[in-house]
Amino acid sequence: MTAASDLLFLRGALALATKGRHLAPPNPSVGCLLVRDGAIVGRGWTHSPGEGHAEVNALADAGELATGATAYVSLEPCAFHGRTPPCSEALIRAGVSRVVAALTDPHPKVAGEGFADLRKAGIDVDVIKLPEAEAAIAGYLSRIRRGRPFVRLKVAASIDGRTAMASGESRWVTGSAARADVQAWRAKSCAIVTGAETVLVDDPALTVRDERFARNGTIRQPIRVVLDSKLRVPQTAKLFSEPGETLIVHTAGQPVNGQADHLKLPAANGRVDLAALLPALAERPCNEVLVEAGPTLIGAFLEAGLWDELLLYLAPKFLGSDARPLAHLPIARMLDVIEAKIAHRETLGGDLRLRLIPA
Ligand code: AOF
Ligand code: ZN
């Protein structure tokens, strides 16, 4: 039976899931709320891989009060031994009487097995589908269902759609609030993808530096993926000495030094084939990738239709018609324009952030 309170508590579980967003990858970030006699007795969310899942953390929080409680979870409890034991067993052992979940886990080792285990043990199970629960773990779902990560393009541009002066000079187009926001998107990503050109021109760090995302003094760094088909990036590039891993993706030749991880992929039009890159990143495993790159790579993702979201930060200034465009996209006819929908818009300091999705 679905009561209004079920929805409320399930949304509460989903809100808890956001707490682990920067820790959980490549695991899905899940939230769990334990409720007994109308009162919340336990809260949990997914920690780093190998540490507790949401359910186990909520059970630990509730202690004895978990017996007879209802567990609200944003995802079906797992039913297999991975890095940690199955949550279905932990819930059964703790004596919860009912489980309400917002989504079935499509992982081949779960996919309904978690619910089946609970029911076999006499626990009532209700699934109340929440679209927000899907959106919250879109990267994980994309990796498991489509074999490719969720691709989020990020661009900071002027109101006339320019990202840098013709000289390459690009600091600072947007303000500090927009830049702080980018840190949050990086923090929940598994990989930051960029191109050799950006590394050669800007020498970026591409790291998460905001202490908000630290746990026990360390910050989980998304892997930096540099598409460097001809191996032009020198070992002196800043990103090699930053915390976290760097992966160089190339299409020909042999890397001369062993410092960074290398991956050779097929080429398409002389560049790394993006259609080959994405499954390779899913294999690593990557849920969400953030593409922070120049006009060529952004244009290539747009043109290939291999993107799920574009985060567009717009600063109310004009860089002028000699400045660099946000995407290199030679389109001649109206028939071929790439259309998008504005899914969300927000102001950040003096800038505007649009979230666009393919139309
Ligand atoms: C849950 N609760 O909070 C999460 C789940 O290697 P492990 O043990 O960490 O298991 C990873 C799998 O667990 C992952 O692929 C997904 O199926 C599930 N994630 N399940 O019950 C959680 N994060
Ligand atoms: Zn689990």
Short mmCIF file of N, CA and C in Angstrom, two decimals, residues 85-222:
data_model
loop_
_atom_site.label_atom_id
_atom_site.label_comp_id
_atom_site.label_asym_id
_atom_site.label_seq_id
_atom_site.Cartn_x
_atom_site.Cartn_y
_atom_site.Cartn_z
N PRO A 85 29.44 -7.30 1.38
CA PRO A 85 28.39 -8.34 1.36
C PRO A 85 27.03 -7.77 0.94
N PRO A 86 26.09 -8.64 0.55
CA PRO A 86 24.80 -8.17 0.05
C PRO A 86 23.97 -7.40 1.09
N CYS A 87 23.39 -6.29 0.67
CA CYS A 87 22.53 -5.50 1.56
C CYS A 87 21.23 -6.23 1.86
N SER A 88 20.77 -7.06 0.90
CA SER A 88 19.53 -7.80 1.15
C SER A 88 19.69 -8.62 2.43
N GLU A 89 20.83 -9.30 2.54
CA GLU A 89 21.08 -10.13 3.74
C GLU A 89 21.15 -9.29 5.02
N ALA A 90 21.78 -8.13 4.91
CA ALA A 90 21.91 -7.26 6.09
C ALA A 90 20.53 -6.80 6.57
N LEU A 91 19.65 -6.49 5.62
CA LEU A 91 18.30 -6.03 5.97
C LEU A 91 17.50 -7.16 6.61
N ILE A 92 17.68 -8.37 6.06
CA ILE A 92 16.97 -9.54 6.60
C ILE A 92 17.45 -9.82 8.03
N ARG A 93 18.77 -9.81 8.20
CA ARG A 93 19.36 -10.09 9.50
C ARG A 93 18.91 -9.08 10.54
N ALA A 94 18.77 -7.82 10.13
CA ALA A 94 18.39 -6.76 11.09
C ALA A 94 16.90 -6.82 11.44
N GLY A 95 16.14 -7.59 10.67
CA GLY A 95 14.72 -7.77 11.00
C GLY A 95 13.82 -6.63 10.55
N VAL A 96 14.18 -5.95 9.45
CA VAL A 96 13.24 -4.93 8.95
C VAL A 96 11.99 -5.64 8.45
N SER A 97 10.86 -4.96 8.50
CA SER A 97 9.63 -5.65 8.11
C SER A 97 9.18 -5.30 6.69
N ARG A 98 9.68 -4.18 6.18
CA ARG A 98 9.22 -3.75 4.86
C ARG A 98 10.33 -2.94 4.18
N VAL A 99 10.40 -3.07 2.86
CA VAL A 99 11.36 -2.28 2.08
C VAL A 99 10.60 -1.56 0.97
N VAL A 100 10.82 -0.26 0.88
CA VAL A 100 10.22 0.54 -0.21
C VAL A 100 11.36 1.10 -1.03
N ALA A 101 11.38 0.78 -2.33
CA ALA A 101 12.49 1.20 -3.19
C ALA A 101 11.98 2.02 -4.37
N ALA A 102 12.85 2.92 -4.84
CA ALA A 102 12.44 3.82 -5.92
C ALA A 102 12.85 3.34 -7.30
N LEU A 103 13.66 2.26 -7.35
CA LEU A 103 14.22 1.85 -8.63
C LEU A 103 14.78 0.44 -8.52
N THR A 104 14.68 -0.34 -9.60
CA THR A 104 15.33 -1.65 -9.66
C THR A 104 16.77 -1.45 -10.11
N ASP A 105 17.72 -2.16 -9.50
CA ASP A 105 19.12 -2.06 -9.91
C ASP A 105 19.33 -2.90 -11.17
N PRO A 106 19.69 -2.27 -12.30
CA PRO A 106 19.85 -3.05 -13.54
C PRO A 106 21.12 -3.89 -13.59
N HIS A 107 21.95 -3.82 -12.55
CA HIS A 107 23.17 -4.62 -12.53
C HIS A 107 22.80 -6.09 -12.72
N PRO A 108 23.49 -6.79 -13.68
CA PRO A 108 23.09 -8.17 -13.98
C PRO A 108 23.07 -9.09 -12.76
N LYS A 109 23.86 -8.77 -11.72
CA LYS A 109 23.85 -9.62 -10.53
C LYS A 109 22.77 -9.22 -9.52
N VAL A 110 22.02 -8.18 -9.83
CA VAL A 110 20.93 -7.77 -8.93
C VAL A 110 19.61 -7.92 -9.71
N ALA A 111 19.24 -6.91 -10.50
CA ALA A 111 18.08 -6.99 -11.41
C ALA A 111 16.88 -7.75 -10.86
N GLY A 112 16.40 -7.37 -9.70
CA GLY A 112 15.22 -8.01 -9.12
C GLY A 112 15.56 -9.05 -8.08
N GLU A 113 16.82 -9.53 -8.07
CA GLU A 113 17.23 -10.55 -7.09
C GLU A 113 17.19 -10.03 -5.66
N GLY A 114 17.51 -8.73 -5.52
CA GLY A 114 17.49 -8.12 -4.18
C GLY A 114 16.08 -8.17 -3.62
N PHE A 115 15.11 -7.78 -4.45
CA PHE A 115 13.71 -7.81 -4.02
C PHE A 115 13.27 -9.25 -3.74
N ALA A 116 13.68 -10.17 -4.62
CA ALA A 116 13.28 -11.58 -4.46
C ALA A 116 13.81 -12.15 -3.14
N ASP A 117 15.07 -11.85 -2.81
CA ASP A 117 15.65 -12.33 -1.55
C ASP A 117 14.85 -11.83 -0.36
N LEU A 118 14.49 -10.54 -0.40
CA LEU A 118 13.75 -9.94 0.72
C LEU A 118 12.38 -10.60 0.87
N ARG A 119 11.70 -10.78 -0.27
CA ARG A 119 10.35 -11.38 -0.23
C ARG A 119 10.42 -12.81 0.29
N LYS A 120 11.45 -13.54 -0.14
CA LYS A 120 11.62 -14.92 0.32
C LYS A 120 11.74 -14.98 1.85
N ALA A 121 12.31 -13.92 2.40
CA ALA A 121 12.50 -13.87 3.86
C ALA A 121 11.27 -13.32 4.57
N GLY A 122 10.19 -13.09 3.81
CA GLY A 122 8.94 -12.63 4.42
C GLY A 122 8.84 -11.11 4.58
N ILE A 123 9.73 -10.39 3.94
CA ILE A 123 9.70 -8.92 4.03
C ILE A 123 8.80 -8.38 2.92
N ASP A 124 7.92 -7.45 3.26
CA ASP A 124 7.09 -6.80 2.23
C ASP A 124 7.96 -5.87 1.40
N VAL A 125 7.77 -5.93 0.09
CA VAL A 125 8.55 -5.05 -0.78
C VAL A 125 7.61 -4.26 -1.68
N ASP A 126 7.78 -2.96 -1.70
CA ASP A 126 7.03 -2.11 -2.63
C ASP A 126 8.01 -1.30 -3.45
N VAL A 127 7.74 -1.22 -4.75
CA VAL A 127 8.56 -0.36 -5.60
C VAL A 127 7.70 0.83 -6.01
N ILE A 128 8.14 2.00 -5.63
CA ILE A 128 7.46 3.23 -6.04
C ILE A 128 8.42 3.96 -6.96
N LYS A 129 8.15 3.89 -8.25
CA LYS A 129 9.12 4.44 -9.22
C LYS A 129 9.19 5.96 -9.14
N LEU A 130 10.38 6.47 -8.91
CA LEU A 130 10.59 7.91 -8.88
C LEU A 130 11.56 8.29 -10.01
N PRO A 131 11.13 9.13 -10.95
CA PRO A 131 12.04 9.53 -12.03
C PRO A 131 13.29 10.22 -11.47
N GLU A 132 13.15 10.92 -10.35
CA GLU A 132 14.31 11.61 -9.76
C GLU A 132 15.37 10.60 -9.33
N ALA A 133 14.93 9.39 -8.96
CA ALA A 133 15.89 8.37 -8.54
C ALA A 133 16.74 7.93 -9.72
N GLU A 134 16.13 7.90 -10.91
CA GLU A 134 16.88 7.57 -12.13
C GLU A 134 17.88 8.68 -12.44
N ALA A 135 17.38 9.92 -12.35
CA ALA A 135 18.23 11.06 -12.69
C ALA A 135 19.44 11.14 -11.77
N ALA A 136 19.24 10.77 -10.49
CA ALA A 136 20.31 10.90 -9.51
C ALA A 136 21.48 9.97 -9.81
N ILE A 137 21.22 8.84 -10.48
CA ILE A 137 22.32 7.91 -10.79
C ILE A 137 22.37 7.65 -12.30
N ALA A 138 22.13 8.72 -13.07
CA ALA A 138 22.09 8.59 -14.53
C ALA A 138 23.38 8.00 -15.09
N GLY A 139 24.51 8.33 -14.45
CA GLY A 139 25.79 7.83 -14.94
C GLY A 139 25.92 6.33 -14.75
N TYR A 140 25.58 5.87 -13.56
CA TYR A 140 25.63 4.43 -13.27
C TYR A 140 24.68 3.68 -14.20
N LEU A 141 23.46 4.19 -14.34
CA LEU A 141 22.47 3.52 -15.19
C LEU A 141 22.95 3.48 -16.64
N SER A 142 23.57 4.57 -17.09
CA SER A 142 24.07 4.62 -18.45
C SER A 142 25.16 3.56 -18.65
N ARG A 143 26.06 3.45 -17.69
CA ARG A 143 27.15 2.46 -17.82
C ARG A 143 26.60 1.04 -17.86
N ILE A 144 25.66 0.73 -16.97
CA ILE A 144 25.14 -0.64 -16.91
C ILE A 144 24.21 -0.94 -18.09
N ARG A 145 23.35 0.01 -18.42
CA ARG A 145 22.35 -0.28 -19.48
C ARG A 145 22.90 -0.09 -20.89
N ARG A 146 23.73 0.98 -21.09
CA ARG A 146 24.17 1.29 -22.44
C ARG A 146 25.62 0.94 -22.70
N GLY A 147 26.35 0.56 -21.63
CA GLY A 147 27.77 0.26 -21.79
C GLY A 147 28.58 1.50 -22.12
N ARG A 148 28.05 2.64 -21.80
CA ARG A 148 28.85 3.86 -21.95
C ARG A 148 28.51 4.85 -20.84
N PRO A 149 29.45 5.72 -20.50
CA PRO A 149 29.16 6.67 -19.42
C PRO A 149 28.14 7.72 -19.85
N PHE A 150 27.62 8.42 -18.88
CA PHE A 150 26.80 9.61 -19.12
C PHE A 150 27.78 10.72 -19.49
N VAL A 151 27.56 11.37 -20.62
CA VAL A 151 28.52 12.37 -21.10
C VAL A 151 27.97 13.78 -20.88
N ARG A 152 28.69 14.50 -20.04
CA ARG A 152 28.29 15.88 -19.74
C ARG A 152 29.36 16.82 -20.29
N LEU A 153 28.97 17.68 -21.20
CA LEU A 153 29.91 18.65 -21.76
C LEU A 153 29.83 19.91 -20.91
N LYS A 154 30.97 20.52 -20.65
CA LYS A 154 30.98 21.77 -19.88
C LYS A 154 31.67 22.86 -20.69
N VAL A 155 30.97 23.98 -20.80
CA VAL A 155 31.54 25.12 -21.53
C VAL A 155 31.28 26.39 -20.75
N ALA A 156 32.29 27.23 -20.63
CA ALA A 156 32.10 28.57 -20.05
C ALA A 156 32.31 29.56 -21.18
N ALA A 157 31.29 30.33 -21.46
CA ALA A 157 31.35 31.22 -22.64
C ALA A 157 30.80 32.60 -22.32
N SER A 158 31.11 33.50 -23.18
CA SER A 158 30.52 34.84 -23.11
C SER A 158 29.11 34.77 -23.69
N ILE A 159 28.37 35.84 -23.53
CA ILE A 159 27.00 35.85 -24.02
C ILE A 159 26.98 35.76 -25.56
N ASP A 160 28.09 36.11 -26.19
CA ASP A 160 28.17 35.91 -27.64
C ASP A 160 28.82 34.57 -28.00
N GLY A 161 28.78 33.63 -27.04
CA GLY A 161 29.17 32.25 -27.35
C GLY A 161 30.65 32.04 -27.59
N ARG A 162 31.49 32.89 -26.99
CA ARG A 162 32.94 32.78 -27.21
C ARG A 162 33.62 32.33 -25.92
N THR A 163 34.66 31.55 -26.05
CA THR A 163 35.27 30.98 -24.84
C THR A 163 36.66 31.53 -24.55
N ALA A 164 37.31 32.10 -25.55
CA ALA A 164 38.68 32.59 -25.36
C ALA A 164 38.98 33.60 -26.46
N MET A 165 39.97 34.42 -26.20
CA MET A 165 40.39 35.35 -27.24
C MET A 165 41.10 34.56 -28.34
N ALA A 166 41.31 35.18 -29.49
CA ALA A 166 41.97 34.48 -30.59
C ALA A 166 43.36 34.00 -30.17
N SER A 167 43.98 34.71 -29.24
CA SER A 167 45.32 34.35 -28.75
C SER A 167 45.28 33.10 -27.86
N GLY A 168 44.08 32.71 -27.43
CA GLY A 168 43.95 31.57 -26.53
C GLY A 168 43.70 32.03 -25.10
N GLU A 169 43.93 33.32 -24.83
CA GLU A 169 43.73 33.86 -23.49
C GLU A 169 42.27 33.65 -23.07
N SER A 170 42.07 33.02 -21.87
CA SER A 170 40.70 32.67 -21.50
C SER A 170 40.37 32.92 -20.04
N ARG A 171 41.32 33.48 -19.25
CA ARG A 171 41.03 33.72 -17.84
C ARG A 171 40.52 35.13 -17.66
N TRP A 172 39.49 35.39 -16.92
CA TRP A 172 38.46 34.49 -16.48
C TRP A 172 37.18 34.90 -17.17
N VAL A 173 36.58 34.03 -17.89
CA VAL A 173 35.35 34.38 -18.60
C VAL A 173 34.21 34.47 -17.59
N THR A 174 34.04 33.41 -16.79
CA THR A 174 32.96 33.43 -15.79
C THR A 174 33.52 33.76 -14.41
N GLY A 175 32.62 34.03 -13.47
CA GLY A 175 33.02 34.44 -12.13
C GLY A 175 33.26 33.28 -11.18
N SER A 176 33.54 33.62 -9.92
CA SER A 176 33.94 32.60 -8.95
C SER A 176 32.82 31.62 -8.61
N ALA A 177 31.55 32.09 -8.62
CA ALA A 177 30.45 31.17 -8.28
C ALA A 177 30.33 30.07 -9.33
N ALA A 178 30.49 30.45 -10.59
CA ALA A 178 30.42 29.46 -11.67
C ALA A 178 31.59 28.48 -11.56
N ARG A 179 32.75 29.01 -11.21
CA ARG A 179 33.92 28.13 -11.11
C ARG A 179 33.78 27.16 -9.94
N ALA A 180 33.19 27.65 -8.84
CA ALA A 180 32.97 26.77 -7.68
C ALA A 180 31.96 25.68 -8.05
N ASP A 181 30.98 26.05 -8.86
CA ASP A 181 29.98 25.08 -9.29
C ASP A 181 30.62 23.97 -10.12
N VAL A 182 31.56 24.33 -10.96
CA VAL A 182 32.25 23.33 -11.78
C VAL A 182 32.95 22.30 -10.88
N GLN A 183 33.48 22.75 -9.74
CA GLN A 183 34.13 21.84 -8.81
C GLN A 183 33.18 20.72 -8.37
N ALA A 184 31.92 21.08 -8.14
CA ALA A 184 30.95 20.07 -7.70
C ALA A 184 30.67 19.04 -8.80
N TRP A 185 30.63 19.50 -10.04
CA TRP A 185 30.40 18.56 -11.16
C TRP A 185 31.61 17.67 -11.36
N ARG A 186 32.81 18.25 -11.21
CA ARG A 186 34.02 17.42 -11.30
C ARG A 186 34.01 16.37 -10.20
N ALA A 187 33.65 16.81 -8.98
CA ALA A 187 33.75 15.93 -7.82
C ALA A 187 32.89 14.68 -7.96
N LYS A 188 31.79 14.75 -8.67
CA LYS A 188 30.96 13.55 -8.79
C LYS A 188 31.22 12.79 -10.09
N SER A 189 32.15 13.30 -10.90
CA SER A 189 32.46 12.62 -12.16
C SER A 189 33.50 11.53 -11.93
N CYS A 190 33.51 10.54 -12.81
CA CYS A 190 34.55 9.51 -12.76
C CYS A 190 35.73 9.93 -13.60
N ALA A 191 35.48 10.73 -14.64
CA ALA A 191 36.57 11.16 -15.51
C ALA A 191 36.33 12.57 -16.01
N ILE A 192 37.42 13.29 -16.22
CA ILE A 192 37.38 14.58 -16.89
C ILE A 192 38.08 14.36 -18.23
N VAL A 193 37.38 14.62 -19.31
CA VAL A 193 37.95 14.39 -20.63
C VAL A 193 38.35 15.72 -21.25
N THR A 194 39.57 15.76 -21.77
CA THR A 194 40.00 16.98 -22.45
C THR A 194 40.83 16.60 -23.67
N GLY A 195 41.25 17.61 -24.42
CA GLY A 195 42.04 17.35 -25.62
C GLY A 195 43.46 17.83 -25.46
N ALA A 196 44.35 17.33 -26.29
CA ALA A 196 45.77 17.71 -26.23
C ALA A 196 45.93 19.22 -26.39
N GLU A 197 45.12 19.78 -27.27
CA GLU A 197 45.24 21.22 -27.55
C GLU A 197 45.02 22.04 -26.27
N THR A 198 43.98 21.68 -25.52
CA THR A 198 43.69 22.39 -24.26
C THR A 198 44.86 22.25 -23.29
N VAL A 199 45.45 21.06 -23.21
CA VAL A 199 46.57 20.85 -22.29
C VAL A 199 47.77 21.68 -22.75
N LEU A 200 48.03 21.70 -24.06
CA LEU A 200 49.17 22.45 -24.57
C LEU A 200 49.00 23.95 -24.39
N VAL A 201 47.77 24.44 -24.56
CA VAL A 201 47.54 25.89 -24.49
C VAL A 201 47.33 26.38 -23.06
N ASP A 202 46.44 25.67 -22.32
CA ASP A 202 46.07 26.16 -20.97
C ASP A 202 46.86 25.53 -19.83
N ASP A 203 47.44 24.37 -20.06
CA ASP A 203 48.12 23.59 -19.02
C ASP A 203 47.27 23.48 -17.75
N PRO A 204 46.05 22.96 -17.88
CA PRO A 204 45.14 22.91 -16.73
C PRO A 204 45.47 21.78 -15.75
N ALA A 205 44.99 21.91 -14.52
CA ALA A 205 45.19 20.86 -13.51
C ALA A 205 44.06 19.83 -13.60
N LEU A 206 42.85 20.29 -13.89
CA LEU A 206 41.66 19.44 -14.00
C LEU A 206 41.43 18.59 -12.75
N THR A 207 41.64 19.19 -11.60
CA THR A 207 41.47 18.48 -10.33
C THR A 207 40.29 19.05 -9.54
N VAL A 208 39.89 18.30 -8.52
CA VAL A 208 38.93 18.79 -7.53
C VAL A 208 39.77 19.36 -6.39
N ARG A 209 39.57 20.62 -6.10
CA ARG A 209 40.39 21.26 -5.06
C ARG A 209 39.57 21.71 -3.86
N ASP A 210 38.24 21.72 -4.03
CA ASP A 210 37.36 22.24 -3.00
C ASP A 210 37.31 21.26 -1.81
N GLU A 211 37.68 21.76 -0.64
CA GLU A 211 37.75 20.91 0.57
C GLU A 211 36.39 20.34 0.99
N ARG A 212 35.31 20.92 0.44
CA ARG A 212 33.98 20.37 0.73
C ARG A 212 33.91 18.89 0.32
N PHE A 213 34.75 18.49 -0.62
CA PHE A 213 34.67 17.13 -1.14
C PHE A 213 35.73 16.21 -0.54
N ALA A 214 36.39 16.70 0.50
CA ALA A 214 37.41 15.86 1.14
C ALA A 214 36.75 14.92 2.14
N ARG A 215 37.33 13.74 2.27
CA ARG A 215 36.90 12.81 3.31
C ARG A 215 38.15 12.22 3.92
N ASN A 216 38.26 12.32 5.24
CA ASN A 216 39.48 11.92 5.95
C ASN A 216 40.71 12.57 5.33
N GLY A 217 40.55 13.81 4.94
CA GLY A 217 41.70 14.56 4.43
C GLY A 217 42.06 14.33 2.97
N THR A 218 41.35 13.40 2.30
CA THR A 218 41.68 13.21 0.89
C THR A 218 40.45 13.43 0.01
N ILE A 219 40.73 13.85 -1.21
CA ILE A 219 39.66 14.10 -2.17
C ILE A 219 39.77 13.04 -3.27
N ARG A 220 38.64 12.37 -3.56
CA ARG A 220 38.65 11.40 -4.67
C ARG A 220 38.77 12.20 -5.97
N GLN A 221 39.80 11.93 -6.74
CA GLN A 221 39.99 12.67 -7.98
C GLN A 221 39.46 11.88 -9.17
N PRO A 222 38.64 12.50 -10.01
CA PRO A 222 38.26 11.82 -11.24
C PRO A 222 39.52 11.62 -12.10
#
